[in-house]
mmCIF file with all atom_site columns, N, CA and C in Angstrom:
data_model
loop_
_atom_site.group_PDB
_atom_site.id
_atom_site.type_symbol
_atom_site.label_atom_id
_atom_site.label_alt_id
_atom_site.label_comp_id
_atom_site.label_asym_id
_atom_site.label_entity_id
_atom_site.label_seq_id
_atom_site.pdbx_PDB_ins_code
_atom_site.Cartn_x
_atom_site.Cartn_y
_atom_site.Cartn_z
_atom_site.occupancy
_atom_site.B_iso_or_equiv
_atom_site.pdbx_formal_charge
_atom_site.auth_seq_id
_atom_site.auth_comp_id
_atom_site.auth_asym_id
_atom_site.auth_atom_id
_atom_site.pdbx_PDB_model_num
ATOM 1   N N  . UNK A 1 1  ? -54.763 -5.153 33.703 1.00 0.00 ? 103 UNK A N  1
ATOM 2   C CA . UNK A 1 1  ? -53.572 -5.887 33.314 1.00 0.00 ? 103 UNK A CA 1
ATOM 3   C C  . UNK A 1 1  ? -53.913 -7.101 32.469 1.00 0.00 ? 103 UNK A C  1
ATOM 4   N N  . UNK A 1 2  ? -54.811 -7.647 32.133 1.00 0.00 ? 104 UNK A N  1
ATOM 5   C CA . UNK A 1 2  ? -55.204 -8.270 31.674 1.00 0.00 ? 104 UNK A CA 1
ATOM 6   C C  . UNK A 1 2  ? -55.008 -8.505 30.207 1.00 0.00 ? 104 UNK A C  1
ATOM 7   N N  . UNK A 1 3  ? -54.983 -7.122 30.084 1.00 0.00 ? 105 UNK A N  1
ATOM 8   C CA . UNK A 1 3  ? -55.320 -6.938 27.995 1.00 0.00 ? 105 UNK A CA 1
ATOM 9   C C  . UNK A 1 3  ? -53.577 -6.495 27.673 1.00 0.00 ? 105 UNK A C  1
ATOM 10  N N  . UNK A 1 4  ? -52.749 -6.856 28.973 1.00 0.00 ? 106 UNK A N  1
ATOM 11  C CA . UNK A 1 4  ? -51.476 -6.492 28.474 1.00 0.00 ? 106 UNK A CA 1
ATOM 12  C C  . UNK A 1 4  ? -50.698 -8.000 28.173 1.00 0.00 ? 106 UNK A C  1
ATOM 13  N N  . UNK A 1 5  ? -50.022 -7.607 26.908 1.00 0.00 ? 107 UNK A N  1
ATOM 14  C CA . UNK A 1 5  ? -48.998 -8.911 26.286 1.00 0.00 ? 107 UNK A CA 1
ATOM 15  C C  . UNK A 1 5  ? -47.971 -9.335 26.943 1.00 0.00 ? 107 UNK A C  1
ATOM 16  N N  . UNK A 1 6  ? -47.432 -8.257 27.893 1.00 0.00 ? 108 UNK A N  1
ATOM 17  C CA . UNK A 1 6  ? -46.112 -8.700 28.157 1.00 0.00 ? 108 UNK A CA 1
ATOM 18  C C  . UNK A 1 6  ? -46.061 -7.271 29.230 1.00 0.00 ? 108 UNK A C  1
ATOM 19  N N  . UNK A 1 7  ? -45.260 -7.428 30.440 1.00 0.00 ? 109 UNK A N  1
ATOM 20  C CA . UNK A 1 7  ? -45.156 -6.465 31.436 1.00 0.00 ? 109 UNK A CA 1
ATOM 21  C C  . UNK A 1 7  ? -43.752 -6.837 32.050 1.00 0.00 ? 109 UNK A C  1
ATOM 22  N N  . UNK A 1 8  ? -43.113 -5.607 31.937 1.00 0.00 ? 110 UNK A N  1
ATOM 23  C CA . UNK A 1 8  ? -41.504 -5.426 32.484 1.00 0.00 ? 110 UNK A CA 1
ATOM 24  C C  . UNK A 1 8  ? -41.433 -4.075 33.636 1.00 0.00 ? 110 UNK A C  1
ATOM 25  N N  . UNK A 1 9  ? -40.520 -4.667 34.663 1.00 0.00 ? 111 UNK A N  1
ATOM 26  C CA . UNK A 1 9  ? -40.333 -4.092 35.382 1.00 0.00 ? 111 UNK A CA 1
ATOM 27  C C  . UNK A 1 9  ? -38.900 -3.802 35.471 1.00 0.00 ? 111 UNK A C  1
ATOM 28  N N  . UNK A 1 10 ? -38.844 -2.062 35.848 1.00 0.00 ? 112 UNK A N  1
ATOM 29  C CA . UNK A 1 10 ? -37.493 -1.818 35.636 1.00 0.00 ? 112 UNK A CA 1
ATOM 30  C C  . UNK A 1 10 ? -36.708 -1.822 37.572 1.00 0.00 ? 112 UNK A C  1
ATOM 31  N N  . UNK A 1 11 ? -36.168 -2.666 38.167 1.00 0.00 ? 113 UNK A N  1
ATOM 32  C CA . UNK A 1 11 ? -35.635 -2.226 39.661 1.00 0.00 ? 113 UNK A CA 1
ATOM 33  C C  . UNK A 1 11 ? -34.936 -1.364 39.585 1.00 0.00 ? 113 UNK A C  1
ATOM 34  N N  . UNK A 1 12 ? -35.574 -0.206 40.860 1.00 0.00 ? 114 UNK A N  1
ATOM 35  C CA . UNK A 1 12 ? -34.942 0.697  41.175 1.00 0.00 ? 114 UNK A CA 1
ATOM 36  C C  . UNK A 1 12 ? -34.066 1.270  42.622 1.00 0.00 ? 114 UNK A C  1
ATOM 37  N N  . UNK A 1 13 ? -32.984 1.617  42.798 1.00 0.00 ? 115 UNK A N  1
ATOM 38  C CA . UNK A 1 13 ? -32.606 1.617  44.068 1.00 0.00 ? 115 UNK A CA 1
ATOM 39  C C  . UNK A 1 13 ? -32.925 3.313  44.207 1.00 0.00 ? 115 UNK A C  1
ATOM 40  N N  . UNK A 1 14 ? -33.146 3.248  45.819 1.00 0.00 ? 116 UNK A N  1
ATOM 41  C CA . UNK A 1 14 ? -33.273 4.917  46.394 1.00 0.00 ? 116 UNK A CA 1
ATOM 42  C C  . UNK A 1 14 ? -34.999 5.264  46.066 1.00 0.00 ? 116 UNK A C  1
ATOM 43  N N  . UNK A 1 15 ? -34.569 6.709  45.385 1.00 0.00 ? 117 UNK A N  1
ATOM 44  C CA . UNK A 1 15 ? -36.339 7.230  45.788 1.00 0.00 ? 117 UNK A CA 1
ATOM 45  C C  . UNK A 1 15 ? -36.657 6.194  44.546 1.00 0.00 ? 117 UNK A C  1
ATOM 46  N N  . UNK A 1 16 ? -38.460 6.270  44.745 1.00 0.00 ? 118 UNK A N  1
ATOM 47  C CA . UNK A 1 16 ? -39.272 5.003  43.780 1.00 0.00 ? 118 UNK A CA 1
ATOM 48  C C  . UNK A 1 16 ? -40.211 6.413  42.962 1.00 0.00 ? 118 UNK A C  1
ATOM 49  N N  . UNK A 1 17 ? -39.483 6.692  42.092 1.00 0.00 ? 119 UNK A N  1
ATOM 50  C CA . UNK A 1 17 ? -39.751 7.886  41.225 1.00 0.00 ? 119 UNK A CA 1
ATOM 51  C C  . UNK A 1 17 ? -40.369 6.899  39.717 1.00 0.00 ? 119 UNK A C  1
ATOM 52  N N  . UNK A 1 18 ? -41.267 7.159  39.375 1.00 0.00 ? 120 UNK A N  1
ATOM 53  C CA . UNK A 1 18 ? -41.807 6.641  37.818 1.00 0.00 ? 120 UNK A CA 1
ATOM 54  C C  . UNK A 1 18 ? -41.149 7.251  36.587 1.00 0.00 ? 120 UNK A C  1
ATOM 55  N N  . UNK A 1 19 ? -40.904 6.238  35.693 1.00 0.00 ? 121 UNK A N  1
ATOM 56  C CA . UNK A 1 19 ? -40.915 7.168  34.179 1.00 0.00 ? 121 UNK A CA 1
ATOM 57  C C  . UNK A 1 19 ? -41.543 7.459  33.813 1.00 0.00 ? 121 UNK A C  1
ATOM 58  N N  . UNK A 1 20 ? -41.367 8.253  32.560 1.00 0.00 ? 122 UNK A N  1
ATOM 59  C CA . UNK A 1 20 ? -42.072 7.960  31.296 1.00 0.00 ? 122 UNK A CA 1
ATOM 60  C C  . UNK A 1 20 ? -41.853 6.499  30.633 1.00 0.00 ? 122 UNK A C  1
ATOM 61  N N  . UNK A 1 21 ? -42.273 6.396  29.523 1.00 0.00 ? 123 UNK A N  1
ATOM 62  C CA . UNK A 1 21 ? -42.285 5.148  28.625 1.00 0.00 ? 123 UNK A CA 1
ATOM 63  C C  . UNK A 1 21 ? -40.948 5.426  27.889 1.00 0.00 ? 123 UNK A C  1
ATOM 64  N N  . UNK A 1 22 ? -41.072 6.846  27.847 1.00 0.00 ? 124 UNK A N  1
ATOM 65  C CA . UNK A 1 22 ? -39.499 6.894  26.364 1.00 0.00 ? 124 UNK A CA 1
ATOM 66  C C  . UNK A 1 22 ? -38.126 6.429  27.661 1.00 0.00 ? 124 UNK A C  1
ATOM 67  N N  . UNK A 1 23 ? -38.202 7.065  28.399 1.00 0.00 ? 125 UNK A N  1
ATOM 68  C CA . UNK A 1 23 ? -37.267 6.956  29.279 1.00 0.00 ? 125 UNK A CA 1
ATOM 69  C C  . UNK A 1 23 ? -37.082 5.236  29.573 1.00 0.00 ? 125 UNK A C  1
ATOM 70  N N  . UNK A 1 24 ? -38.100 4.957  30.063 1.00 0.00 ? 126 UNK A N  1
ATOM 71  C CA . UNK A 1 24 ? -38.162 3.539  30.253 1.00 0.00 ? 126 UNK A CA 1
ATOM 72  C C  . UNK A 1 24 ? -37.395 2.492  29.303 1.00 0.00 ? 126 UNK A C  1
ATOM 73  N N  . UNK A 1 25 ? -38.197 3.115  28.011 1.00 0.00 ? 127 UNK A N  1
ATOM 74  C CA . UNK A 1 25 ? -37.565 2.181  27.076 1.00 0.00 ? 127 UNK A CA 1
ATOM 75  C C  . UNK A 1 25 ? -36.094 2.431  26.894 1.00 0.00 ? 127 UNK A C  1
ATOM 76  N N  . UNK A 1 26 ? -35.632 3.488  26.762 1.00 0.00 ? 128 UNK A N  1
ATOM 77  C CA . UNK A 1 26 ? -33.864 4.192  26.489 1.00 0.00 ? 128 UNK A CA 1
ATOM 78  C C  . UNK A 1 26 ? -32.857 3.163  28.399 1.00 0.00 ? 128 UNK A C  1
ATOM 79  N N  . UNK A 1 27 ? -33.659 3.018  29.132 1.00 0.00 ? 129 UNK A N  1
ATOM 80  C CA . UNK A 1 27 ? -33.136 1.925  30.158 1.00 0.00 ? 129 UNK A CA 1
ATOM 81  C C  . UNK A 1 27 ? -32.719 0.862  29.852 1.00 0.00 ? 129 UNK A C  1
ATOM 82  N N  . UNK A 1 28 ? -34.428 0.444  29.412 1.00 0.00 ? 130 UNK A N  1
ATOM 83  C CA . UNK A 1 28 ? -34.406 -0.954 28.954 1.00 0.00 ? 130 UNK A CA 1
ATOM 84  C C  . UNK A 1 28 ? -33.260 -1.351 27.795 1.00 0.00 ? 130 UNK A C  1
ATOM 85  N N  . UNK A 1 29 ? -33.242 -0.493 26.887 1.00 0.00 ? 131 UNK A N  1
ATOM 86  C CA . UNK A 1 29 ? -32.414 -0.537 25.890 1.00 0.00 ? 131 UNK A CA 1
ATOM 87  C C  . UNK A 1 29 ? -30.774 -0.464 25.698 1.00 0.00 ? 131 UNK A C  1
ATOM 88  N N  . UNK A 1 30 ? -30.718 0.437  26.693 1.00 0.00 ? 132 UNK A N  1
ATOM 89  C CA . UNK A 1 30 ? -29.360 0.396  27.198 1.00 0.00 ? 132 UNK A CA 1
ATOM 90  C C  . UNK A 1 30 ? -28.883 -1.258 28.239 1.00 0.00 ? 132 UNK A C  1
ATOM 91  N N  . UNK A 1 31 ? -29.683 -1.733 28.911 1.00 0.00 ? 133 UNK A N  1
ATOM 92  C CA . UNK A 1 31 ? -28.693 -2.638 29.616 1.00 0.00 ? 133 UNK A CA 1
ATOM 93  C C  . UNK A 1 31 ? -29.008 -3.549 28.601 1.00 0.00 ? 133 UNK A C  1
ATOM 94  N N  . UNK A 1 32 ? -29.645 -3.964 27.727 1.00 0.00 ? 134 UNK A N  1
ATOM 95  C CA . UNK A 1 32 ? -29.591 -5.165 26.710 1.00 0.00 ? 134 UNK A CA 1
ATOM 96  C C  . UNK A 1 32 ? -28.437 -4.726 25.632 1.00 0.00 ? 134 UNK A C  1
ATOM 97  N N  . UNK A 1 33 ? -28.028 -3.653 25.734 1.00 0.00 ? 135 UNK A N  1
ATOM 98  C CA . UNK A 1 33 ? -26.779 -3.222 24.949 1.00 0.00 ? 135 UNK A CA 1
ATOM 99  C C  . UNK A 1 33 ? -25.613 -3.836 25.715 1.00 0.00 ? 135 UNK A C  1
ATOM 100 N N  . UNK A 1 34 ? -25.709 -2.960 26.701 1.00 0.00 ? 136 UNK A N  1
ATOM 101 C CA . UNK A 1 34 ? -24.661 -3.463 27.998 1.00 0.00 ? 136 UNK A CA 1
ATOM 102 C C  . UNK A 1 34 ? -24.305 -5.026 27.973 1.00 0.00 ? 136 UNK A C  1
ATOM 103 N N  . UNK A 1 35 ? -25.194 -5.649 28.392 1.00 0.00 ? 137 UNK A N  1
ATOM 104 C CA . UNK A 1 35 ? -25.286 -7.232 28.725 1.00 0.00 ? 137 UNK A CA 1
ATOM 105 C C  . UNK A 1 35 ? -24.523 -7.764 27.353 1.00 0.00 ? 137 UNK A C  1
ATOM 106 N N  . UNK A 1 36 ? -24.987 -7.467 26.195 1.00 0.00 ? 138 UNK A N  1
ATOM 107 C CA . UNK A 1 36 ? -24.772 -8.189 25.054 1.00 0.00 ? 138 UNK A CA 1
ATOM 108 C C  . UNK A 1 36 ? -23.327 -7.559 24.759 1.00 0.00 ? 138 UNK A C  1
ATOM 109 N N  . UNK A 1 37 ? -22.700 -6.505 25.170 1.00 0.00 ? 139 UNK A N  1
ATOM 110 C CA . UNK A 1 37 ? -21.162 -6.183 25.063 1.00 0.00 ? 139 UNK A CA 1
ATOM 111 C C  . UNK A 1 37 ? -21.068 -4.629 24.081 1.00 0.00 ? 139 UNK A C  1
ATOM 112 N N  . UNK A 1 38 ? -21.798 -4.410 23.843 1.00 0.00 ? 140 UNK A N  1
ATOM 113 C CA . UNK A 1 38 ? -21.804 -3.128 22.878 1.00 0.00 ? 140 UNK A CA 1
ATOM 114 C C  . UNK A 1 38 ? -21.286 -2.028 23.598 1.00 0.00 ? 140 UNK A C  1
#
């Protein structure tokens, strides 16, 4: 963890199942849509 720039965590409720990265990011991307009103 060291050689990483920046580390985000996505909370999850129920089972603690992993993504992928694409998935991850299409999350991430969606609630900063959300939040901002889009």
């Amino acid at each position: 963890q060291k050689h990483l720039d920046l580390k985000i965590t996505l909370p999850m409720r129920g089972a603690q199942l992993s993504f992928n990265v694409a998935m991850a990011c299409a999350i991430f991307c969606h609630e900063i849509a959300k939040q901002r009103g889009r």
